[in-house]
Amino acid sequence: MREALLDLAKEGLVDSVPNKGFRVTAVSEKQLDEYTHIRALIEIPTTVQLARTADPVALAELRPVAEEIVTAAVAGDLIAYVEADLRFHLGLLALAGNEHLVEVVRDLRRRARLYGLTALAEQGRLQASAEEHLELLDALLARDETAVHAVMTRHLGHVRGLWAAPQPEPRSAPDA
């Protein structure tokens, strides 16, 4: 167990705390912005390309996974949501035939550690995000590159937009 934690510490995912053990490393706003930017650079054009190239049968095989995501969202089961979401996105990217691309995205997702997912659920937006997976599959099967681009852009935006906890409105100075 300790060896596994030391490996995670080398990757920057946990910090060693002397005489205490380990704690999960916090993800800074800057890091999250960088991870999201890289994911957008990789995932959006790759998914748009899949609208032209992906085998419709392979795409259809992802529908049960997309439905699992929706079911998990409706039930508020964040663990099932995360597991199905990861299978869906990595499975979709795997259709591009580039194992390294899949591994890079897996690593970025792990590093972001689902920032704010609980806030998304608490705001009642988890189901809408889940349903985007079905919308994406429909657009891919229709070979609608414009719709695929729009859905992927909106969906990745959850990492920095919807998934981020809402910020309080700045207070205005009282009238004098």
Short mmCIF file of N, CA and C in Angstrom, two decimals:
data_model
loop_
_atom_site.label_atom_id
_atom_site.label_comp_id
_atom_site.label_asym_id
_atom_site.label_seq_id
_atom_site.Cartn_x
_atom_site.Cartn_y
_atom_site.Cartn_z
N MET A 1 0.83 -1.18 0.00
CA MET A 1 0.00 0.00 0.00
C MET A 1 0.89 1.26 0.00
N ARG A 2 1.89 1.25 0.85
CA ARG A 2 2.77 2.42 0.94
C ARG A 2 3.46 2.69 -0.40
N GLU A 3 3.87 1.61 -1.09
CA GLU A 3 4.53 1.77 -2.37
C GLU A 3 3.60 2.42 -3.39
N ALA A 4 2.34 2.02 -3.38
CA ALA A 4 1.35 2.61 -4.29
C ALA A 4 1.18 4.10 -3.98
N LEU A 5 1.14 4.44 -2.69
CA LEU A 5 1.01 5.85 -2.32
C LEU A 5 2.24 6.65 -2.72
N LEU A 6 3.41 6.04 -2.60
CA LEU A 6 4.63 6.74 -3.04
C LEU A 6 4.61 6.97 -4.55
N ASP A 7 4.10 6.00 -5.30
CA ASP A 7 3.96 6.19 -6.75
C ASP A 7 3.02 7.34 -7.06
N LEU A 8 1.90 7.41 -6.33
CA LEU A 8 0.96 8.51 -6.52
C LEU A 8 1.60 9.85 -6.15
N ALA A 9 2.45 9.84 -5.13
CA ALA A 9 3.14 11.07 -4.73
C ALA A 9 4.10 11.52 -5.84
N LYS A 10 4.77 10.57 -6.49
CA LYS A 10 5.66 10.91 -7.60
C LYS A 10 4.90 11.54 -8.75
N GLU A 11 3.65 11.11 -8.94
CA GLU A 11 2.82 11.66 -10.01
C GLU A 11 2.16 12.98 -9.60
N GLY A 12 2.35 13.38 -8.35
CA GLY A 12 1.76 14.63 -7.90
C GLY A 12 0.30 14.53 -7.51
N LEU A 13 -0.20 13.30 -7.33
CA LEU A 13 -1.62 13.13 -7.00
C LEU A 13 -1.89 13.11 -5.50
N VAL A 14 -0.85 12.76 -4.71
CA VAL A 14 -0.95 12.84 -3.25
C VAL A 14 0.32 13.47 -2.71
N ASP A 15 0.20 14.05 -1.53
CA ASP A 15 1.34 14.64 -0.84
C ASP A 15 1.64 13.80 0.40
N SER A 16 2.92 13.63 0.67
CA SER A 16 3.33 12.96 1.90
C SER A 16 3.31 13.98 3.03
N VAL A 17 2.67 13.62 4.14
CA VAL A 17 2.59 14.49 5.30
C VAL A 17 3.38 13.80 6.41
N PRO A 18 4.54 14.38 6.81
CA PRO A 18 5.38 13.73 7.82
C PRO A 18 4.60 13.38 9.09
N ASN A 19 4.82 12.18 9.57
CA ASN A 19 4.21 11.65 10.79
C ASN A 19 2.68 11.55 10.73
N LYS A 20 2.11 11.69 9.54
CA LYS A 20 0.64 11.61 9.40
C LYS A 20 0.24 10.61 8.33
N GLY A 21 0.97 10.59 7.21
CA GLY A 21 0.59 9.73 6.10
C GLY A 21 0.55 10.51 4.80
N PHE A 22 -0.56 10.41 4.09
CA PHE A 22 -0.71 11.05 2.79
C PHE A 22 -2.04 11.77 2.71
N ARG A 23 -2.09 12.78 1.85
CA ARG A 23 -3.35 13.47 1.57
C ARG A 23 -3.40 13.76 0.07
N VAL A 24 -4.60 13.84 -0.44
CA VAL A 24 -4.80 14.12 -1.86
C VAL A 24 -4.33 15.54 -2.16
N THR A 25 -3.54 15.70 -3.20
CA THR A 25 -3.04 17.00 -3.61
C THR A 25 -4.19 17.83 -4.17
N ALA A 26 -4.29 19.06 -3.72
CA ALA A 26 -5.32 19.95 -4.24
C ALA A 26 -4.99 20.34 -5.68
N VAL A 27 -6.04 20.52 -6.47
CA VAL A 27 -5.86 20.95 -7.86
C VAL A 27 -6.11 22.46 -7.89
N SER A 28 -5.12 23.21 -8.36
CA SER A 28 -5.27 24.66 -8.41
C SER A 28 -6.16 25.05 -9.59
N GLU A 29 -6.68 26.25 -9.54
CA GLU A 29 -7.50 26.77 -10.64
C GLU A 29 -6.68 26.79 -11.93
N LYS A 30 -5.41 27.19 -11.83
CA LYS A 30 -4.54 27.25 -13.00
C LYS A 30 -4.35 25.85 -13.60
N GLN A 31 -4.09 24.86 -12.74
CA GLN A 31 -3.92 23.50 -13.23
C GLN A 31 -5.20 23.00 -13.91
N LEU A 32 -6.34 23.26 -13.29
CA LEU A 32 -7.60 22.82 -13.86
C LEU A 32 -7.83 23.48 -15.22
N ASP A 33 -7.52 24.76 -15.33
CA ASP A 33 -7.64 25.45 -16.62
C ASP A 33 -6.74 24.81 -17.67
N GLU A 34 -5.51 24.47 -17.27
CA GLU A 34 -4.58 23.86 -18.21
C GLU A 34 -5.05 22.47 -18.64
N TYR A 35 -5.51 21.65 -17.69
CA TYR A 35 -6.00 20.32 -18.02
C TYR A 35 -7.20 20.41 -18.97
N THR A 36 -8.11 21.32 -18.67
CA THR A 36 -9.30 21.48 -19.49
C THR A 36 -8.93 21.95 -20.89
N HIS A 37 -7.99 22.85 -20.99
CA HIS A 37 -7.54 23.35 -22.29
C HIS A 37 -6.95 22.22 -23.13
N ILE A 38 -6.10 21.41 -22.52
CA ILE A 38 -5.48 20.30 -23.23
C ILE A 38 -6.55 19.30 -23.67
N ARG A 39 -7.48 19.00 -22.76
CA ARG A 39 -8.55 18.06 -23.13
C ARG A 39 -9.35 18.58 -24.31
N ALA A 40 -9.65 19.87 -24.31
CA ALA A 40 -10.43 20.45 -25.41
C ALA A 40 -9.65 20.34 -26.72
N LEU A 41 -8.34 20.62 -26.66
CA LEU A 41 -7.51 20.52 -27.87
C LEU A 41 -7.48 19.11 -28.43
N ILE A 42 -7.58 18.12 -27.56
CA ILE A 42 -7.53 16.73 -28.00
C ILE A 42 -8.92 16.19 -28.32
N GLU A 43 -9.83 16.33 -27.38
CA GLU A 43 -11.11 15.62 -27.48
C GLU A 43 -12.07 16.21 -28.51
N ILE A 44 -12.14 17.53 -28.62
CA ILE A 44 -13.11 18.11 -29.55
C ILE A 44 -12.78 17.74 -31.00
N PRO A 45 -11.57 18.01 -31.50
CA PRO A 45 -11.30 17.64 -32.90
C PRO A 45 -11.33 16.13 -33.14
N THR A 46 -10.92 15.36 -32.17
CA THR A 46 -10.95 13.90 -32.33
C THR A 46 -12.38 13.41 -32.46
N THR A 47 -13.26 13.94 -31.63
CA THR A 47 -14.66 13.51 -31.68
C THR A 47 -15.33 13.99 -32.96
N VAL A 48 -15.00 15.20 -33.40
CA VAL A 48 -15.54 15.69 -34.68
C VAL A 48 -15.07 14.78 -35.81
N GLN A 49 -13.82 14.38 -35.78
CA GLN A 49 -13.29 13.46 -36.80
C GLN A 49 -14.06 12.14 -36.77
N LEU A 50 -14.43 11.68 -35.58
CA LEU A 50 -15.18 10.43 -35.47
C LEU A 50 -16.55 10.52 -36.14
N ALA A 51 -17.09 11.74 -36.24
CA ALA A 51 -18.37 11.90 -36.95
C ALA A 51 -18.21 11.49 -38.41
N ARG A 52 -17.02 11.60 -38.95
CA ARG A 52 -16.74 11.20 -40.34
C ARG A 52 -16.30 9.76 -40.44
N THR A 53 -15.58 9.27 -39.43
CA THR A 53 -14.85 8.00 -39.61
C THR A 53 -15.33 6.83 -38.76
N ALA A 54 -16.02 7.08 -37.68
CA ALA A 54 -16.35 5.99 -36.75
C ALA A 54 -17.37 5.02 -37.34
N ASP A 55 -17.17 3.77 -37.05
CA ASP A 55 -18.10 2.72 -37.44
C ASP A 55 -19.41 2.91 -36.66
N PRO A 56 -20.54 3.02 -37.35
CA PRO A 56 -21.82 3.23 -36.66
C PRO A 56 -22.14 2.12 -35.65
N VAL A 57 -21.72 0.90 -35.93
CA VAL A 57 -21.97 -0.20 -35.00
C VAL A 57 -21.18 0.02 -33.71
N ALA A 58 -19.92 0.45 -33.85
CA ALA A 58 -19.09 0.72 -32.67
C ALA A 58 -19.67 1.88 -31.86
N LEU A 59 -20.17 2.90 -32.54
CA LEU A 59 -20.81 4.02 -31.84
C LEU A 59 -22.06 3.54 -31.10
N ALA A 60 -22.87 2.74 -31.76
CA ALA A 60 -24.10 2.23 -31.14
C ALA A 60 -23.79 1.39 -29.90
N GLU A 61 -22.64 0.72 -29.90
CA GLU A 61 -22.26 -0.09 -28.74
C GLU A 61 -21.99 0.76 -27.50
N LEU A 62 -21.78 2.06 -27.69
CA LEU A 62 -21.56 2.95 -26.55
C LEU A 62 -22.88 3.43 -25.93
N ARG A 63 -24.00 3.23 -26.61
CA ARG A 63 -25.28 3.72 -26.10
C ARG A 63 -25.63 3.14 -24.71
N PRO A 64 -25.46 1.83 -24.48
CA PRO A 64 -25.76 1.33 -23.12
C PRO A 64 -24.92 2.00 -22.03
N VAL A 65 -23.69 2.35 -22.37
CA VAL A 65 -22.83 3.04 -21.39
C VAL A 65 -23.37 4.45 -21.15
N ALA A 66 -23.78 5.14 -22.22
CA ALA A 66 -24.37 6.48 -22.08
C ALA A 66 -25.64 6.40 -21.24
N GLU A 67 -26.42 5.35 -21.44
CA GLU A 67 -27.64 5.18 -20.65
C GLU A 67 -27.33 4.90 -19.19
N GLU A 68 -26.23 4.17 -18.92
CA GLU A 68 -25.77 3.95 -17.54
C GLU A 68 -25.45 5.28 -16.86
N ILE A 69 -24.85 6.18 -17.61
CA ILE A 69 -24.50 7.50 -17.06
C ILE A 69 -25.77 8.23 -16.65
N VAL A 70 -26.78 8.21 -17.50
CA VAL A 70 -28.05 8.87 -17.19
C VAL A 70 -28.70 8.22 -15.98
N THR A 71 -28.72 6.89 -15.95
CA THR A 71 -29.31 6.17 -14.81
C THR A 71 -28.61 6.54 -13.51
N ALA A 72 -27.29 6.59 -13.55
CA ALA A 72 -26.52 6.94 -12.36
C ALA A 72 -26.81 8.38 -11.93
N ALA A 73 -26.95 9.28 -12.89
CA ALA A 73 -27.23 10.68 -12.58
C ALA A 73 -28.60 10.81 -11.92
N VAL A 74 -29.59 10.12 -12.47
CA VAL A 74 -30.95 10.17 -11.91
C VAL A 74 -30.95 9.64 -10.47
N ALA A 75 -30.17 8.58 -10.24
CA ALA A 75 -30.09 7.98 -8.91
C ALA A 75 -29.19 8.76 -7.97
N GLY A 76 -28.43 9.72 -8.51
CA GLY A 76 -27.48 10.46 -7.67
C GLY A 76 -26.29 9.62 -7.25
N ASP A 77 -26.00 8.57 -8.01
CA ASP A 77 -24.90 7.66 -7.71
C ASP A 77 -23.63 8.16 -8.40
N LEU A 78 -22.87 8.99 -7.69
CA LEU A 78 -21.69 9.62 -8.28
C LEU A 78 -20.61 8.61 -8.66
N ILE A 79 -20.47 7.54 -7.89
CA ILE A 79 -19.44 6.55 -8.20
C ILE A 79 -19.78 5.85 -9.52
N ALA A 80 -21.02 5.42 -9.68
CA ALA A 80 -21.43 4.77 -10.93
C ALA A 80 -21.34 5.76 -12.09
N TYR A 81 -21.69 7.02 -11.83
CA TYR A 81 -21.61 8.05 -12.87
C TYR A 81 -20.17 8.19 -13.37
N VAL A 82 -19.25 8.32 -12.44
CA VAL A 82 -17.84 8.52 -12.78
C VAL A 82 -17.29 7.32 -13.56
N GLU A 83 -17.62 6.11 -13.09
CA GLU A 83 -17.11 4.91 -13.76
C GLU A 83 -17.65 4.80 -15.18
N ALA A 84 -18.95 5.01 -15.35
CA ALA A 84 -19.55 4.91 -16.69
C ALA A 84 -19.07 6.05 -17.59
N ASP A 85 -18.94 7.25 -17.03
CA ASP A 85 -18.47 8.40 -17.79
C ASP A 85 -17.06 8.16 -18.33
N LEU A 86 -16.20 7.61 -17.51
CA LEU A 86 -14.83 7.31 -17.94
C LEU A 86 -14.84 6.26 -19.05
N ARG A 87 -15.62 5.19 -18.87
CA ARG A 87 -15.72 4.16 -19.91
C ARG A 87 -16.24 4.73 -21.22
N PHE A 88 -17.24 5.62 -21.13
CA PHE A 88 -17.81 6.20 -22.34
C PHE A 88 -16.78 7.04 -23.08
N HIS A 89 -16.18 7.99 -22.38
CA HIS A 89 -15.26 8.92 -23.06
C HIS A 89 -14.01 8.22 -23.58
N LEU A 90 -13.44 7.33 -22.79
CA LEU A 90 -12.24 6.62 -23.27
C LEU A 90 -12.61 5.63 -24.37
N GLY A 91 -13.78 5.02 -24.26
CA GLY A 91 -14.24 4.13 -25.33
C GLY A 91 -14.47 4.87 -26.63
N LEU A 92 -15.04 6.06 -26.52
CA LEU A 92 -15.27 6.88 -27.71
C LEU A 92 -13.93 7.27 -28.34
N LEU A 93 -13.00 7.75 -27.54
CA LEU A 93 -11.69 8.15 -28.06
C LEU A 93 -10.93 6.97 -28.64
N ALA A 94 -11.13 5.79 -28.08
CA ALA A 94 -10.45 4.60 -28.59
C ALA A 94 -10.84 4.31 -30.04
N LEU A 95 -12.03 4.75 -30.44
CA LEU A 95 -12.47 4.54 -31.82
C LEU A 95 -11.59 5.28 -32.83
N ALA A 96 -10.83 6.26 -32.34
CA ALA A 96 -9.90 6.98 -33.22
C ALA A 96 -8.66 6.14 -33.52
N GLY A 97 -8.45 5.08 -32.75
CA GLY A 97 -7.34 4.17 -33.03
C GLY A 97 -5.98 4.64 -32.52
N ASN A 98 -5.97 5.57 -31.57
CA ASN A 98 -4.71 6.10 -31.06
C ASN A 98 -4.64 5.85 -29.55
N GLU A 99 -3.94 4.80 -29.15
CA GLU A 99 -3.84 4.42 -27.74
C GLU A 99 -3.22 5.53 -26.89
N HIS A 100 -2.26 6.26 -27.44
CA HIS A 100 -1.58 7.30 -26.68
C HIS A 100 -2.55 8.44 -26.35
N LEU A 101 -3.39 8.78 -27.30
CA LEU A 101 -4.40 9.82 -27.08
C LEU A 101 -5.31 9.42 -25.92
N VAL A 102 -5.73 8.17 -25.90
CA VAL A 102 -6.60 7.68 -24.83
C VAL A 102 -5.88 7.78 -23.48
N GLU A 103 -4.62 7.40 -23.44
CA GLU A 103 -3.87 7.45 -22.18
C GLU A 103 -3.66 8.88 -21.69
N VAL A 104 -3.40 9.80 -22.61
CA VAL A 104 -3.22 11.21 -22.22
C VAL A 104 -4.51 11.74 -21.59
N VAL A 105 -5.64 11.45 -22.21
CA VAL A 105 -6.91 11.93 -21.67
C VAL A 105 -7.22 11.25 -20.34
N ARG A 106 -6.92 9.96 -20.24
CA ARG A 106 -7.13 9.25 -18.96
C ARG A 106 -6.33 9.95 -17.85
N ASP A 107 -5.08 10.29 -18.16
CA ASP A 107 -4.22 10.95 -17.18
C ASP A 107 -4.77 12.33 -16.80
N LEU A 108 -5.20 13.09 -17.78
CA LEU A 108 -5.74 14.43 -17.50
C LEU A 108 -7.00 14.34 -16.65
N ARG A 109 -7.86 13.39 -16.94
CA ARG A 109 -9.08 13.21 -16.15
C ARG A 109 -8.72 12.82 -14.72
N ARG A 110 -7.74 11.95 -14.56
CA ARG A 110 -7.32 11.54 -13.22
C ARG A 110 -6.76 12.73 -12.44
N ARG A 111 -5.99 13.55 -13.12
CA ARG A 111 -5.39 14.71 -12.45
C ARG A 111 -6.44 15.74 -12.04
N ALA A 112 -7.46 15.92 -12.86
CA ALA A 112 -8.52 16.88 -12.53
C ALA A 112 -9.40 16.34 -11.40
N ARG A 113 -9.43 15.05 -11.23
CA ARG A 113 -10.16 14.40 -10.16
C ARG A 113 -11.60 14.89 -10.00
N LEU A 114 -12.27 15.08 -11.11
CA LEU A 114 -13.69 15.40 -11.12
C LEU A 114 -14.04 16.57 -10.22
N TYR A 115 -13.28 17.60 -10.39
CA TYR A 115 -13.46 18.84 -9.66
C TYR A 115 -14.92 19.27 -9.69
N GLY A 116 -15.49 19.46 -8.53
CA GLY A 116 -16.82 20.04 -8.42
C GLY A 116 -17.96 19.14 -8.83
N LEU A 117 -17.73 17.83 -9.01
CA LEU A 117 -18.81 16.95 -9.43
C LEU A 117 -19.95 16.96 -8.42
N THR A 118 -19.61 17.01 -7.15
CA THR A 118 -20.64 17.06 -6.11
C THR A 118 -21.48 18.31 -6.26
N ALA A 119 -20.83 19.44 -6.56
CA ALA A 119 -21.58 20.69 -6.76
C ALA A 119 -22.51 20.58 -7.95
N LEU A 120 -22.07 19.91 -9.01
CA LEU A 120 -22.92 19.71 -10.18
C LEU A 120 -24.16 18.92 -9.79
N ALA A 121 -23.97 17.89 -8.99
CA ALA A 121 -25.11 17.08 -8.54
C ALA A 121 -26.02 17.89 -7.64
N GLU A 122 -25.44 18.66 -6.72
CA GLU A 122 -26.24 19.45 -5.79
C GLU A 122 -27.03 20.55 -6.50
N GLN A 123 -26.51 21.02 -7.62
CA GLN A 123 -27.20 22.07 -8.38
C GLN A 123 -28.28 21.49 -9.29
N GLY A 124 -28.41 20.15 -9.29
CA GLY A 124 -29.41 19.50 -10.13
C GLY A 124 -29.05 19.49 -11.60
N ARG A 125 -27.78 19.63 -11.92
CA ARG A 125 -27.35 19.70 -13.32
C ARG A 125 -26.69 18.41 -13.80
N LEU A 126 -26.56 17.45 -12.92
CA LEU A 126 -25.88 16.21 -13.27
C LEU A 126 -26.63 15.46 -14.37
N GLN A 127 -27.96 15.41 -14.28
CA GLN A 127 -28.74 14.68 -15.28
C GLN A 127 -28.61 15.33 -16.66
N ALA A 128 -28.63 16.66 -16.72
CA ALA A 128 -28.49 17.35 -18.01
C ALA A 128 -27.12 17.03 -18.63
N SER A 129 -26.08 17.02 -17.80
CA SER A 129 -24.75 16.67 -18.29
C SER A 129 -24.73 15.22 -18.77
N ALA A 130 -25.39 14.34 -18.04
CA ALA A 130 -25.43 12.92 -18.41
C ALA A 130 -26.12 12.73 -19.75
N GLU A 131 -27.20 13.45 -19.97
CA GLU A 131 -27.96 13.30 -21.21
C GLU A 131 -27.20 13.80 -22.43
N GLU A 132 -26.18 14.63 -22.21
CA GLU A 132 -25.35 15.08 -23.33
C GLU A 132 -24.62 13.91 -23.99
N HIS A 133 -24.38 12.84 -23.26
CA HIS A 133 -23.72 11.67 -23.86
C HIS A 133 -24.62 11.05 -24.94
N LEU A 134 -25.90 10.99 -24.66
CA LEU A 134 -26.85 10.46 -25.66
C LEU A 134 -26.97 11.43 -26.84
N GLU A 135 -26.99 12.72 -26.52
CA GLU A 135 -27.05 13.74 -27.58
C GLU A 135 -25.82 13.65 -28.48
N LEU A 136 -24.66 13.43 -27.87
CA LEU A 136 -23.43 13.30 -28.63
C LEU A 136 -23.48 12.07 -29.54
N LEU A 137 -23.92 10.96 -29.00
CA LEU A 137 -24.02 9.75 -29.83
C LEU A 137 -24.97 9.96 -31.00
N ASP A 138 -26.10 10.61 -30.76
CA ASP A 138 -27.05 10.88 -31.84
C ASP A 138 -26.40 11.73 -32.93
N ALA A 139 -25.65 12.75 -32.52
CA ALA A 139 -24.98 13.62 -33.49
C ALA A 139 -23.90 12.86 -34.26
N LEU A 140 -23.18 12.00 -33.57
CA LEU A 140 -22.15 11.19 -34.24
C LEU A 140 -22.78 10.25 -35.26
N LEU A 141 -23.85 9.59 -34.87
CA LEU A 141 -24.52 8.65 -35.78
C LEU A 141 -25.15 9.36 -36.97
N ALA A 142 -25.55 10.62 -36.77
CA ALA A 142 -26.11 11.42 -37.87
C ALA A 142 -25.01 12.03 -38.73
N ARG A 143 -23.75 11.84 -38.31
CA ARG A 143 -22.59 12.41 -39.02
C ARG A 143 -22.65 13.93 -39.08
N ASP A 144 -23.20 14.52 -38.01
CA ASP A 144 -23.39 15.97 -37.93
C ASP A 144 -22.21 16.59 -37.17
N GLU A 145 -21.18 16.96 -37.91
CA GLU A 145 -19.96 17.48 -37.31
C GLU A 145 -20.19 18.76 -36.50
N THR A 146 -21.07 19.62 -36.99
CA THR A 146 -21.35 20.87 -36.28
C THR A 146 -21.98 20.58 -34.92
N ALA A 147 -22.94 19.66 -34.90
CA ALA A 147 -23.59 19.31 -33.63
C ALA A 147 -22.61 18.62 -32.68
N VAL A 148 -21.76 17.74 -33.23
CA VAL A 148 -20.76 17.06 -32.41
C VAL A 148 -19.84 18.10 -31.75
N HIS A 149 -19.38 19.06 -32.53
CA HIS A 149 -18.50 20.10 -32.00
C HIS A 149 -19.21 20.88 -30.89
N ALA A 150 -20.46 21.24 -31.12
CA ALA A 150 -21.21 22.02 -30.13
C ALA A 150 -21.43 21.23 -28.84
N VAL A 151 -21.80 19.97 -28.96
CA VAL A 151 -22.05 19.16 -27.76
C VAL A 151 -20.76 18.95 -26.99
N MET A 152 -19.68 18.62 -27.67
CA MET A 152 -18.41 18.39 -26.99
C MET A 152 -17.90 19.66 -26.31
N THR A 153 -18.04 20.79 -26.98
CA THR A 153 -17.60 22.05 -26.38
C THR A 153 -18.40 22.34 -25.12
N ARG A 154 -19.70 22.19 -25.20
CA ARG A 154 -20.57 22.42 -24.03
C ARG A 154 -20.24 21.42 -22.92
N HIS A 155 -20.07 20.16 -23.31
CA HIS A 155 -19.83 19.11 -22.32
C HIS A 155 -18.50 19.32 -21.58
N LEU A 156 -17.45 19.62 -22.31
CA LEU A 156 -16.16 19.88 -21.66
C LEU A 156 -16.21 21.16 -20.82
N GLY A 157 -17.09 22.08 -21.20
CA GLY A 157 -17.25 23.30 -20.42
C GLY A 157 -17.72 23.04 -19.01
N HIS A 158 -18.33 21.88 -18.78
CA HIS A 158 -18.78 21.56 -17.42
C HIS A 158 -17.61 21.50 -16.45
N VAL A 159 -16.46 21.10 -16.95
CA VAL A 159 -15.30 20.98 -16.06
C VAL A 159 -15.00 22.33 -15.41
N ARG A 160 -15.08 23.41 -16.19
CA ARG A 160 -14.75 24.73 -15.65
C ARG A 160 -15.97 25.58 -15.37
N GLY A 161 -17.08 25.26 -15.97
CA GLY A 161 -18.27 26.08 -15.77
C GLY A 161 -19.22 25.45 -14.78
N LEU A 162 -20.01 24.53 -15.25
CA LEU A 162 -21.02 23.93 -14.39
C LEU A 162 -20.43 23.16 -13.23
N TRP A 163 -19.28 22.50 -13.45
CA TRP A 163 -18.73 21.70 -12.38
C TRP A 163 -18.11 22.56 -11.29
N ALA A 164 -17.74 23.75 -11.63
CA ALA A 164 -17.16 24.63 -10.62
C ALA A 164 -18.29 25.14 -9.74
N ALA A 165 -18.04 25.16 -8.48
CA ALA A 165 -19.07 25.63 -7.56
C ALA A 165 -19.40 27.08 -7.89
N PRO A 166 -20.67 27.45 -7.79
CA PRO A 166 -21.04 28.83 -8.12
C PRO A 166 -20.34 29.81 -7.18
N GLN A 167 -19.90 30.89 -7.75
CA GLN A 167 -19.23 31.92 -6.97
C GLN A 167 -20.26 32.94 -6.51
N PRO A 168 -20.13 33.43 -5.30
CA PRO A 168 -21.09 34.44 -4.84
C PRO A 168 -20.95 35.72 -5.67
N GLU A 169 -22.06 36.39 -5.83
CA GLU A 169 -22.06 37.66 -6.55
C GLU A 169 -21.26 38.68 -5.74
N PRO A 170 -20.46 39.51 -6.42
CA PRO A 170 -19.73 40.54 -5.67
C PRO A 170 -20.72 41.53 -5.08
N ARG A 171 -20.43 41.93 -3.89
CA ARG A 171 -21.32 42.90 -3.23
C ARG A 171 -21.02 44.29 -3.73
N SER A 172 -22.06 45.03 -3.98
CA SER A 172 -21.86 46.42 -4.38
C SER A 172 -21.78 47.27 -3.12
N ALA A 173 -21.11 48.37 -3.26
CA ALA A 173 -20.97 49.28 -2.12
C ALA A 173 -22.34 49.85 -1.79
N PRO A 174 -22.64 50.01 -0.50
CA PRO A 174 -23.93 50.58 -0.13
C PRO A 174 -24.04 52.01 -0.64
N ASP A 175 -25.26 52.36 -1.00
CA ASP A 175 -25.48 53.73 -1.45
C ASP A 175 -25.24 54.70 -0.31
N ALA A 176 -24.62 55.81 -0.63
CA ALA A 176 -24.31 56.80 0.41
C ALA A 176 -25.39 57.82 0.52
#
